[in-house]
Amino acid sequence: MTQVQARPGKWYFGWNIVAAATFITLLTVGMRLGIGPFFIPMAEDLGFSRTLLATIIAVGMVFYGIGMPVAGMLIARFGTRVVLLLGTVIVMGSVLWAIVAREPWSFMLSFGVLLSIGLAFTSPVALTPVISRWFTRQRGMALFYLSTGSMAGIAIMTPLMTWAIETYSWQMTLLGFAIVFALLTIPSALFIINDAAPENTDLLPSQITAENKQRAAAASAMTFSHAVRTVVFWKICLGLFACGFSMNLLGTHGMPMLMDHGFDSATSALGISIIGIVAIFGTLLLGRVADKLERRSILAVIYFVRGLGFFALVMVGTHVELFAASFVGGLVWAGSIAMSSAILADTYGVRLVGVLYGLAYLGHQFGATFSSWLGGWGFETFGTHWVAFGMSGGLLIVVALVSMTLPKNAVRG
């Protein structure tokens, strides 16, 4: 491949990859984390109890997490393009099976297991390695922009799928999603996504020599077995566990908590949605400083402010307090995943980032599964949401302090 160097005024092809990856993420995360509109229509049509369908969805979330390190290993062996195409085939096949499935075991295998694996193969975890290969100087910004796809997926896909289900049916909506997903992902994988990044990525000429020395040292010193035994990797895993715990706790129990505290359903929904909407702009803002400040400091601030936000949400008593807490929380809602993946790439090199990020993200899903259970059990047992929301706030503040002990990164202009 012809070597490309970043020069002022010259468009860098890596941004095309970021754009394609962001739209794929919008669809992937929008479907996997936007199951809410499907829940009641599916349960009523299939004759499933809510407990049964919730169990199927929970199993799917586990396989979504398991599929991510598998995707990372496959990418390291076969490349991003192959894994994206394989994931798309799995998504299409699982959707075709799910819309005709009537038995619980069949629906669990199709909608729960296979769809989750297919979406894991096309998730941000699968797209992080190729972006990390193409970006060094602006890696933080590029990964933050990828995170906007996750927030946009939640903000856009949920109302869109709600409308489609009410207008047509959940089966037609799921089929329409699969068709749109394939029409976007297949051309992107074939014509845009490319693992063969230029040798010097987006570095400026003055940065090339020093960076090449750093890469050579990292490549010669680090293996996968060595990386997973380092303290830095497990600090990132702890942070992502807290991230998954907090995100899923808010997504599953945020509205019930606010309604139990006296807010009506519309106000509660608006309070939660403000977080997702503001997160899009917050991600773009943080992306502008991601390569100009220390990543560990940014990550620590994100966790710390989010932790305070959970204490604030469980304490708010007026509309103004709720909307203010939601606005501040939204500013830091999505940044932890982008910063964590950037730190992994900085520390262990782009060769290992896919499998390491996938493995670390499994902790994110375990945190999500635990908080889903704890939020319900804690309220039913103690009659208060302070158990789960207080634990989430405290855990986030602890990982903020832990994040400050991560390695420094080279700050780039």
Short mmCIF file of C-alpha atoms in Angstrom, two decimals:
data_model
loop_
_atom_site.label_atom_id
_atom_site.label_comp_id
_atom_site.label_asym_id
_atom_site.label_seq_id
_atom_site.Cartn_x
_atom_site.Cartn_y
_atom_site.Cartn_z
CA MET A 1 0.00 0.00 0.00
CA THR A 2 1.22 3.46 -0.77
CA GLN A 3 2.55 5.12 2.36
CA VAL A 4 0.58 8.13 3.54
CA GLN A 5 1.72 10.80 5.92
CA ALA A 6 -0.53 13.25 7.68
CA ARG A 7 -0.09 16.71 6.26
CA PRO A 8 -2.09 19.84 6.99
CA GLY A 9 -4.84 20.30 4.41
CA LYS A 10 -4.68 16.69 3.15
CA TRP A 11 -7.65 14.42 3.86
CA TYR A 12 -6.60 11.33 5.74
CA PHE A 13 -8.33 8.09 4.68
CA GLY A 14 -8.51 6.92 8.29
CA TRP A 15 -11.40 9.31 8.86
CA ASN A 16 -13.43 7.39 6.26
CA ILE A 17 -12.90 4.28 8.38
CA VAL A 18 -14.00 6.17 11.50
CA ALA A 19 -17.18 7.33 9.74
CA ALA A 20 -18.07 3.84 8.50
CA ALA A 21 -17.31 2.30 11.89
CA THR A 22 -19.44 4.91 13.66
CA PHE A 23 -22.51 4.14 11.53
CA ILE A 24 -22.03 0.40 12.00
CA THR A 25 -21.78 1.00 15.76
CA LEU A 26 -24.97 3.07 15.68
CA LEU A 27 -26.88 0.06 14.32
CA THR A 28 -25.11 -2.57 16.41
CA VAL A 29 -25.40 -0.86 19.79
CA GLY A 30 -28.82 0.57 18.94
CA MET A 31 -30.14 -2.97 18.47
CA ARG A 32 -28.34 -4.71 21.33
CA LEU A 33 -29.05 -2.02 23.94
CA GLY A 34 -32.37 -0.87 22.48
CA ILE A 35 -34.41 -4.01 23.05
CA GLY A 36 -37.01 -2.14 25.11
CA PRO A 37 -39.42 -1.38 22.22
CA PHE A 38 -39.48 -5.08 21.27
CA PHE A 39 -40.08 -6.45 24.77
CA ILE A 40 -43.86 -6.24 25.23
CA PRO A 41 -44.80 -6.93 21.57
CA MET A 42 -42.54 -10.01 21.53
CA ALA A 43 -43.85 -11.33 24.85
CA GLU A 44 -47.49 -10.90 23.83
CA ASP A 45 -47.07 -12.31 20.32
CA LEU A 46 -44.99 -15.31 21.35
CA GLY A 47 -46.94 -16.00 24.53
CA PHE A 48 -43.81 -15.71 26.68
CA SER A 49 -43.88 -14.48 30.25
CA ARG A 50 -41.82 -11.40 30.99
CA THR A 51 -39.51 -13.49 33.12
CA LEU A 52 -38.89 -15.93 30.29
CA LEU A 53 -38.20 -13.21 27.73
CA ALA A 54 -36.01 -11.31 30.20
CA THR A 55 -34.02 -14.50 30.74
CA ILE A 56 -33.53 -14.89 26.99
CA ILE A 57 -32.33 -11.30 26.74
CA ALA A 58 -29.99 -11.77 29.71
CA VAL A 59 -28.49 -14.85 28.07
CA GLY A 60 -28.02 -12.76 24.95
CA MET A 61 -26.13 -10.09 26.88
CA VAL A 62 -23.77 -12.75 28.24
CA PHE A 63 -23.08 -14.10 24.74
CA TYR A 64 -22.65 -10.53 23.48
CA GLY A 65 -19.85 -10.19 26.02
CA ILE A 66 -18.35 -13.61 25.27
CA GLY A 67 -18.39 -12.91 21.54
CA MET A 68 -16.19 -9.83 21.90
CA PRO A 69 -12.88 -11.49 22.90
CA VAL A 70 -13.62 -14.17 20.30
CA ALA A 71 -14.01 -11.40 17.71
CA GLY A 72 -10.72 -9.89 18.88
CA MET A 73 -8.88 -13.19 18.41
CA LEU A 74 -10.42 -13.76 14.98
CA ILE A 75 -9.48 -10.24 13.90
CA ALA A 76 -5.89 -10.83 14.98
CA ARG A 77 -5.82 -13.99 12.85
CA PHE A 78 -8.03 -13.20 9.83
CA GLY A 79 -8.49 -9.40 9.82
CA THR A 80 -11.34 -6.99 10.47
CA ARG A 81 -12.97 -7.37 7.05
CA VAL A 82 -13.50 -11.12 7.41
CA VAL A 83 -14.94 -10.81 10.92
CA LEU A 84 -17.34 -8.01 9.90
CA LEU A 85 -18.63 -10.07 6.96
CA LEU A 86 -18.97 -13.16 9.15
CA GLY A 87 -20.83 -11.14 11.77
CA THR A 88 -23.20 -9.79 9.12
CA VAL A 89 -23.99 -13.30 7.87
CA ILE A 90 -24.71 -14.41 11.45
CA VAL A 91 -26.96 -11.37 12.05
CA MET A 92 -28.95 -12.03 8.86
CA GLY A 93 -29.31 -15.74 9.58
CA SER A 94 -30.31 -15.22 13.21
CA VAL A 95 -32.95 -12.61 12.29
CA LEU A 96 -34.50 -14.87 9.63
CA TRP A 97 -34.67 -17.64 12.23
CA ALA A 98 -35.98 -15.36 15.01
CA ILE A 99 -38.95 -14.02 13.04
CA VAL A 100 -40.31 -17.56 12.49
CA ALA A 101 -39.29 -19.03 15.86
CA ARG A 102 -42.18 -19.83 18.22
CA GLU A 103 -40.64 -22.09 20.86
CA PRO A 104 -38.59 -20.64 23.74
CA TRP A 105 -35.49 -22.73 22.96
CA SER A 106 -35.59 -21.71 19.30
CA PHE A 107 -36.03 -18.02 20.10
CA MET A 108 -33.26 -18.15 22.70
CA LEU A 109 -30.82 -19.65 20.19
CA SER A 110 -31.76 -17.24 17.39
CA PHE A 111 -32.54 -13.91 19.05
CA GLY A 112 -30.62 -14.51 22.25
CA VAL A 113 -27.43 -16.35 21.31
CA LEU A 114 -26.75 -16.06 17.57
CA LEU A 115 -27.89 -12.44 17.10
CA SER A 116 -25.75 -11.42 20.08
CA ILE A 117 -22.69 -13.17 18.66
CA GLY A 118 -23.24 -11.57 15.24
CA LEU A 119 -23.58 -8.12 16.80
CA ALA A 120 -20.47 -8.74 18.93
CA PHE A 121 -18.50 -9.47 15.75
CA THR A 122 -19.58 -6.07 14.36
CA SER A 123 -19.40 -4.14 17.65
CA PRO A 124 -17.05 -1.31 18.64
CA VAL A 125 -14.70 -3.96 20.05
CA ALA A 126 -14.28 -5.36 16.54
CA LEU A 127 -13.73 -1.90 15.05
CA THR A 128 -11.36 -0.49 17.67
CA PRO A 129 -8.25 -2.36 16.39
CA VAL A 130 -8.48 -1.03 12.82
CA ILE A 131 -9.00 2.53 14.05
CA SER A 132 -6.08 2.16 16.47
CA ARG A 133 -3.89 1.01 13.57
CA TRP A 134 -4.78 4.04 11.47
CA PHE A 135 -4.39 6.63 14.22
CA THR A 136 -1.56 7.44 16.59
CA ARG A 137 -1.44 11.23 16.97
CA GLN A 138 -5.26 11.52 17.00
CA ARG A 139 -6.12 8.08 18.34
CA GLY A 140 -8.10 9.38 21.31
CA MET A 141 -10.19 11.67 19.12
CA ALA A 142 -10.89 8.91 16.59
CA LEU A 143 -12.02 6.47 19.28
CA PHE A 144 -14.19 9.13 20.92
CA TYR A 145 -15.89 9.73 17.58
CA LEU A 146 -16.54 5.99 17.36
CA SER A 147 -18.26 6.26 20.76
CA THR A 148 -20.73 8.76 19.34
CA GLY A 149 -22.16 5.87 17.33
CA SER A 150 -23.09 4.09 20.56
CA MET A 151 -24.85 7.12 21.99
CA ALA A 152 -26.56 7.94 18.69
CA GLY A 153 -27.69 4.33 18.44
CA ILE A 154 -29.50 4.58 21.75
CA ALA A 155 -30.91 8.04 21.02
CA ILE A 156 -32.02 7.34 17.42
CA MET A 157 -32.77 3.63 17.17
CA THR A 158 -35.05 3.37 20.20
CA PRO A 159 -37.74 5.84 19.00
CA LEU A 160 -37.33 4.70 15.39
CA MET A 161 -37.87 1.04 16.27
CA THR A 162 -40.79 1.98 18.52
CA TRP A 163 -42.49 3.70 15.58
CA ALA A 164 -41.74 0.82 13.19
CA ILE A 165 -43.10 -1.81 15.59
CA GLU A 166 -46.31 0.17 16.14
CA THR A 167 -46.71 0.80 12.41
CA TYR A 168 -45.82 -2.66 11.12
CA SER A 169 -44.78 -5.44 13.54
CA TRP A 170 -41.77 -6.50 15.55
CA GLN A 171 -40.96 -9.14 12.93
CA MET A 172 -40.93 -6.65 10.05
CA THR A 173 -38.93 -4.17 12.14
CA LEU A 174 -36.32 -6.81 12.95
CA LEU A 175 -36.14 -7.87 9.30
CA GLY A 176 -35.85 -4.25 8.17
CA PHE A 177 -33.00 -3.73 10.63
CA ALA A 178 -31.15 -6.74 9.25
CA ILE A 179 -31.51 -5.51 5.65
CA VAL A 180 -30.30 -1.99 6.48
CA PHE A 181 -27.48 -3.47 8.57
CA ALA A 182 -26.29 -5.65 5.68
CA LEU A 183 -26.56 -2.81 3.15
CA LEU A 184 -24.28 -0.69 5.35
CA THR A 185 -21.85 -3.25 6.72
CA ILE A 186 -21.04 -5.30 3.61
CA PRO A 187 -19.95 -2.35 1.39
CA SER A 188 -18.11 -0.79 4.34
CA ALA A 189 -16.20 -4.02 4.97
CA LEU A 190 -15.36 -4.52 1.30
CA PHE A 191 -14.46 -0.97 0.25
CA ILE A 192 -13.65 1.12 3.35
CA ILE A 193 -12.44 -0.99 6.28
CA ASN A 194 -8.78 -1.78 5.67
CA ASP A 195 -6.29 -3.13 8.23
CA ALA A 196 -3.31 -2.11 6.06
CA ALA A 197 -2.69 1.27 7.64
CA PRO A 198 0.20 3.42 6.38
CA GLU A 199 3.47 2.86 8.19
CA ASN A 200 3.48 6.21 9.96
CA THR A 201 -0.30 6.50 10.36
CA ASP A 202 -1.38 10.09 11.05
CA LEU A 203 1.89 11.18 12.63
CA LEU A 204 3.43 14.47 11.64
CA PRO A 205 6.95 14.20 10.17
CA SER A 206 8.53 15.52 13.36
CA GLN A 207 6.92 12.74 15.41
CA ILE A 208 7.79 9.74 13.26
CA THR A 209 11.25 8.82 14.56
CA ALA A 210 10.38 8.92 18.24
CA GLU A 211 7.13 7.03 17.75
CA ASN A 212 8.75 4.27 15.70
CA LYS A 213 11.27 3.68 18.47
CA GLN A 214 8.47 3.43 21.03
CA ARG A 215 6.51 0.98 18.85
CA ALA A 216 9.56 -1.21 18.30
CA ALA A 217 10.24 -1.38 22.02
CA ALA A 218 6.64 -2.27 22.82
CA ALA A 219 6.43 -4.92 20.10
CA SER A 220 9.60 -6.66 21.22
CA ALA A 221 8.66 -6.65 24.90
CA MET A 222 4.97 -7.58 25.02
CA THR A 223 3.05 -10.79 24.34
CA PHE A 224 -0.59 -11.61 25.06
CA SER A 225 0.26 -13.85 28.02
CA HIS A 226 2.49 -11.12 29.42
CA ALA A 227 -0.12 -8.40 28.87
CA VAL A 228 -2.91 -10.21 30.74
CA ARG A 229 -0.62 -10.61 33.75
CA THR A 230 0.11 -6.89 34.05
CA VAL A 231 -1.57 -4.67 36.62
CA VAL A 232 -2.47 -2.06 33.99
CA PHE A 233 -4.69 -4.52 32.11
CA TRP A 234 -6.63 -5.46 35.25
CA LYS A 235 -7.06 -1.82 36.23
CA ILE A 236 -8.70 -1.26 32.84
CA CYS A 237 -10.88 -4.35 33.43
CA LEU A 238 -11.98 -2.99 36.81
CA GLY A 239 -12.88 0.33 35.22
CA LEU A 240 -14.92 -1.33 32.46
CA PHE A 241 -16.70 -3.49 35.04
CA ALA A 242 -17.76 -0.29 36.83
CA CYS A 243 -18.73 1.25 33.47
CA GLY A 244 -20.97 -1.69 32.56
CA PHE A 245 -22.42 -1.79 36.07
CA SER A 246 -23.39 1.89 35.96
CA MET A 247 -24.67 1.99 32.38
CA ASN A 248 -26.91 -1.03 32.70
CA LEU A 249 -28.13 0.00 36.16
CA LEU A 250 -29.32 3.32 34.77
CA GLY A 251 -30.77 1.75 31.63
CA THR A 252 -32.70 -0.93 33.52
CA HIS A 253 -33.59 0.71 36.84
CA GLY A 254 -33.19 4.46 36.23
CA MET A 255 -36.82 5.13 35.26
CA PRO A 256 -38.31 2.93 38.01
CA MET A 257 -36.07 4.65 40.57
CA LEU A 258 -37.17 8.13 39.49
CA MET A 259 -40.83 7.12 39.40
CA ASP A 260 -40.54 5.60 42.88
CA HIS A 261 -39.17 8.98 43.99
CA GLY A 262 -42.25 10.81 42.76
CA PHE A 263 -41.53 11.78 39.14
CA ASP A 264 -44.09 10.87 36.49
CA SER A 265 -43.15 8.52 33.65
CA ALA A 266 -42.73 11.27 31.03
CA THR A 267 -40.41 13.32 33.25
CA SER A 268 -38.44 10.22 34.23
CA ALA A 269 -38.00 9.22 30.58
CA LEU A 270 -36.95 12.75 29.65
CA GLY A 271 -34.40 12.80 32.47
CA ILE A 272 -32.81 9.58 31.24
CA SER A 273 -32.96 10.60 27.57
CA ILE A 274 -31.16 13.89 28.30
CA ILE A 275 -28.16 11.82 29.39
CA GLY A 276 -28.01 10.04 26.01
CA ILE A 277 -28.55 13.20 23.97
CA VAL A 278 -25.97 15.25 25.86
CA ALA A 279 -23.56 12.29 25.68
CA ILE A 280 -23.31 12.69 21.91
CA PHE A 281 -22.05 16.26 22.25
CA GLY A 282 -20.02 15.42 25.34
CA THR A 283 -18.21 12.71 23.42
CA LEU A 284 -17.35 15.11 20.61
CA LEU A 285 -16.10 17.67 23.13
CA LEU A 286 -13.93 15.16 25.00
CA GLY A 287 -12.61 13.88 21.67
CA ARG A 288 -11.11 17.29 20.96
CA VAL A 289 -8.92 17.09 24.09
CA ALA A 290 -8.32 13.32 24.14
CA ASP A 291 -4.87 13.65 22.53
CA LYS A 292 -3.91 16.95 24.17
CA LEU A 293 -4.26 15.88 27.80
CA GLU A 294 -3.19 12.77 29.70
CA ARG A 295 -5.61 9.95 28.97
CA ARG A 296 -5.51 8.67 32.55
CA SER A 297 -6.54 12.10 33.84
CA ILE A 298 -9.46 12.29 31.41
CA LEU A 299 -10.54 8.76 32.35
CA ALA A 300 -10.34 9.57 36.06
CA VAL A 301 -12.46 12.71 35.65
CA ILE A 302 -15.03 10.77 33.62
CA TYR A 303 -15.41 8.10 36.30
CA PHE A 304 -15.39 10.60 39.16
CA VAL A 305 -18.07 12.88 37.68
CA ARG A 306 -20.20 9.91 36.68
CA GLY A 307 -19.92 8.56 40.24
CA LEU A 308 -21.12 11.86 41.68
CA GLY A 309 -23.92 11.78 39.11
CA PHE A 310 -25.29 8.52 40.49
CA PHE A 311 -25.40 9.95 43.99
CA ALA A 312 -27.12 13.04 42.56
CA LEU A 313 -29.74 11.09 40.61
CA VAL A 314 -30.87 9.12 43.64
CA MET A 315 -31.13 12.37 45.66
CA VAL A 316 -32.85 14.75 43.19
CA GLY A 317 -36.26 16.03 44.23
CA THR A 318 -37.22 18.63 41.64
CA HIS A 319 -37.38 18.78 37.86
CA VAL A 320 -34.54 21.32 37.72
CA GLU A 321 -32.30 19.12 39.87
CA LEU A 322 -33.08 16.07 37.74
CA PHE A 323 -32.37 17.78 34.42
CA ALA A 324 -29.19 19.40 35.76
CA ALA A 325 -27.87 16.05 37.03
CA SER A 326 -28.75 14.41 33.71
CA PHE A 327 -27.01 17.14 31.71
CA VAL A 328 -23.76 16.92 33.71
CA GLY A 329 -23.85 13.12 33.67
CA GLY A 330 -24.36 13.07 29.91
CA LEU A 331 -21.14 15.03 29.36
CA VAL A 332 -19.09 12.09 30.65
CA TRP A 333 -21.43 9.21 29.89
CA ALA A 334 -19.60 7.62 26.93
CA GLY A 335 -15.96 8.56 27.34
CA SER A 336 -14.70 5.70 29.51
CA ILE A 337 -14.80 3.08 26.76
CA ALA A 338 -12.95 5.29 24.27
CA MET A 339 -10.26 6.23 26.78
CA SER A 340 -9.83 2.65 27.98
CA SER A 341 -9.30 1.33 24.46
CA ALA A 342 -6.88 4.17 23.68
CA ILE A 343 -4.84 3.39 26.82
CA LEU A 344 -4.73 -0.30 25.89
CA ALA A 345 -3.45 0.59 22.39
CA ASP A 346 -0.88 3.02 23.82
CA THR A 347 0.36 0.50 26.38
CA TYR A 348 0.30 -2.83 24.53
CA GLY A 349 0.38 -1.80 20.87
CA VAL A 350 -2.23 -2.14 18.14
CA ARG A 351 -1.33 -5.79 17.50
CA LEU A 352 -2.85 -6.85 20.84
CA VAL A 353 -5.53 -4.22 21.32
CA GLY A 354 -8.36 -6.22 19.71
CA VAL A 355 -8.15 -9.32 21.85
CA LEU A 356 -7.23 -7.39 25.02
CA TYR A 357 -10.09 -4.93 24.58
CA GLY A 358 -12.50 -7.78 23.86
CA LEU A 359 -11.40 -9.60 27.00
CA ALA A 360 -11.59 -6.43 29.10
CA TYR A 361 -15.05 -5.66 27.68
CA LEU A 362 -16.24 -9.03 28.95
CA GLY A 363 -15.86 -7.46 32.41
CA HIS A 364 -18.15 -4.66 31.21
CA GLN A 365 -20.86 -7.21 30.45
CA PHE A 366 -20.40 -8.98 33.78
CA GLY A 367 -20.87 -5.62 35.50
CA ALA A 368 -24.01 -5.02 33.44
CA THR A 369 -25.44 -8.42 34.35
CA PHE A 370 -24.70 -7.96 38.06
CA SER A 371 -26.26 -4.49 38.26
CA SER A 372 -29.41 -5.67 36.51
CA TRP A 373 -29.94 -8.22 39.25
CA LEU A 374 -28.77 -6.00 42.14
CA GLY A 375 -31.05 -3.11 41.21
CA GLY A 376 -34.17 -5.27 41.53
CA TRP A 377 -33.02 -7.39 44.48
CA GLY A 378 -31.76 -4.40 46.46
CA PHE A 379 -35.04 -2.53 46.15
CA GLU A 380 -37.23 -5.54 46.94
CA THR A 381 -35.06 -6.51 49.92
CA PHE A 382 -34.35 -3.11 51.48
CA GLY A 383 -37.10 -0.93 50.00
CA THR A 384 -34.60 1.61 48.65
CA HIS A 385 -32.58 2.24 45.49
CA TRP A 386 -29.61 3.45 47.53
CA VAL A 387 -28.12 -0.06 47.64
CA ALA A 388 -27.48 -0.31 43.89
CA PHE A 389 -27.12 3.38 43.00
CA GLY A 390 -24.93 4.11 46.02
CA MET A 391 -22.73 1.12 45.19
CA SER A 392 -22.45 2.32 41.59
CA GLY A 393 -21.44 5.84 42.66
CA GLY A 394 -18.89 4.54 45.16
CA LEU A 395 -17.43 2.03 42.71
CA LEU A 396 -17.01 4.71 40.05
CA ILE A 397 -15.17 7.01 42.45
CA VAL A 398 -12.85 4.15 43.45
CA VAL A 399 -11.98 3.38 39.82
CA ALA A 400 -11.41 7.12 39.25
CA LEU A 401 -8.68 6.97 41.88
CA VAL A 402 -7.31 3.75 40.40
CA SER A 403 -7.24 5.34 36.93
CA MET A 404 -4.85 8.03 38.17
CA THR A 405 -2.26 5.26 38.74
CA LEU A 406 -2.33 4.14 35.07
CA PRO A 407 0.75 4.91 32.91
CA LYS A 408 1.16 8.36 31.44
CA ASN A 409 0.75 8.71 27.70
CA ALA A 410 2.69 11.01 25.41
CA VAL A 411 0.56 14.14 24.95
CA ARG A 412 0.34 15.12 21.28
CA GLY A 413 -0.82 18.30 19.68
#
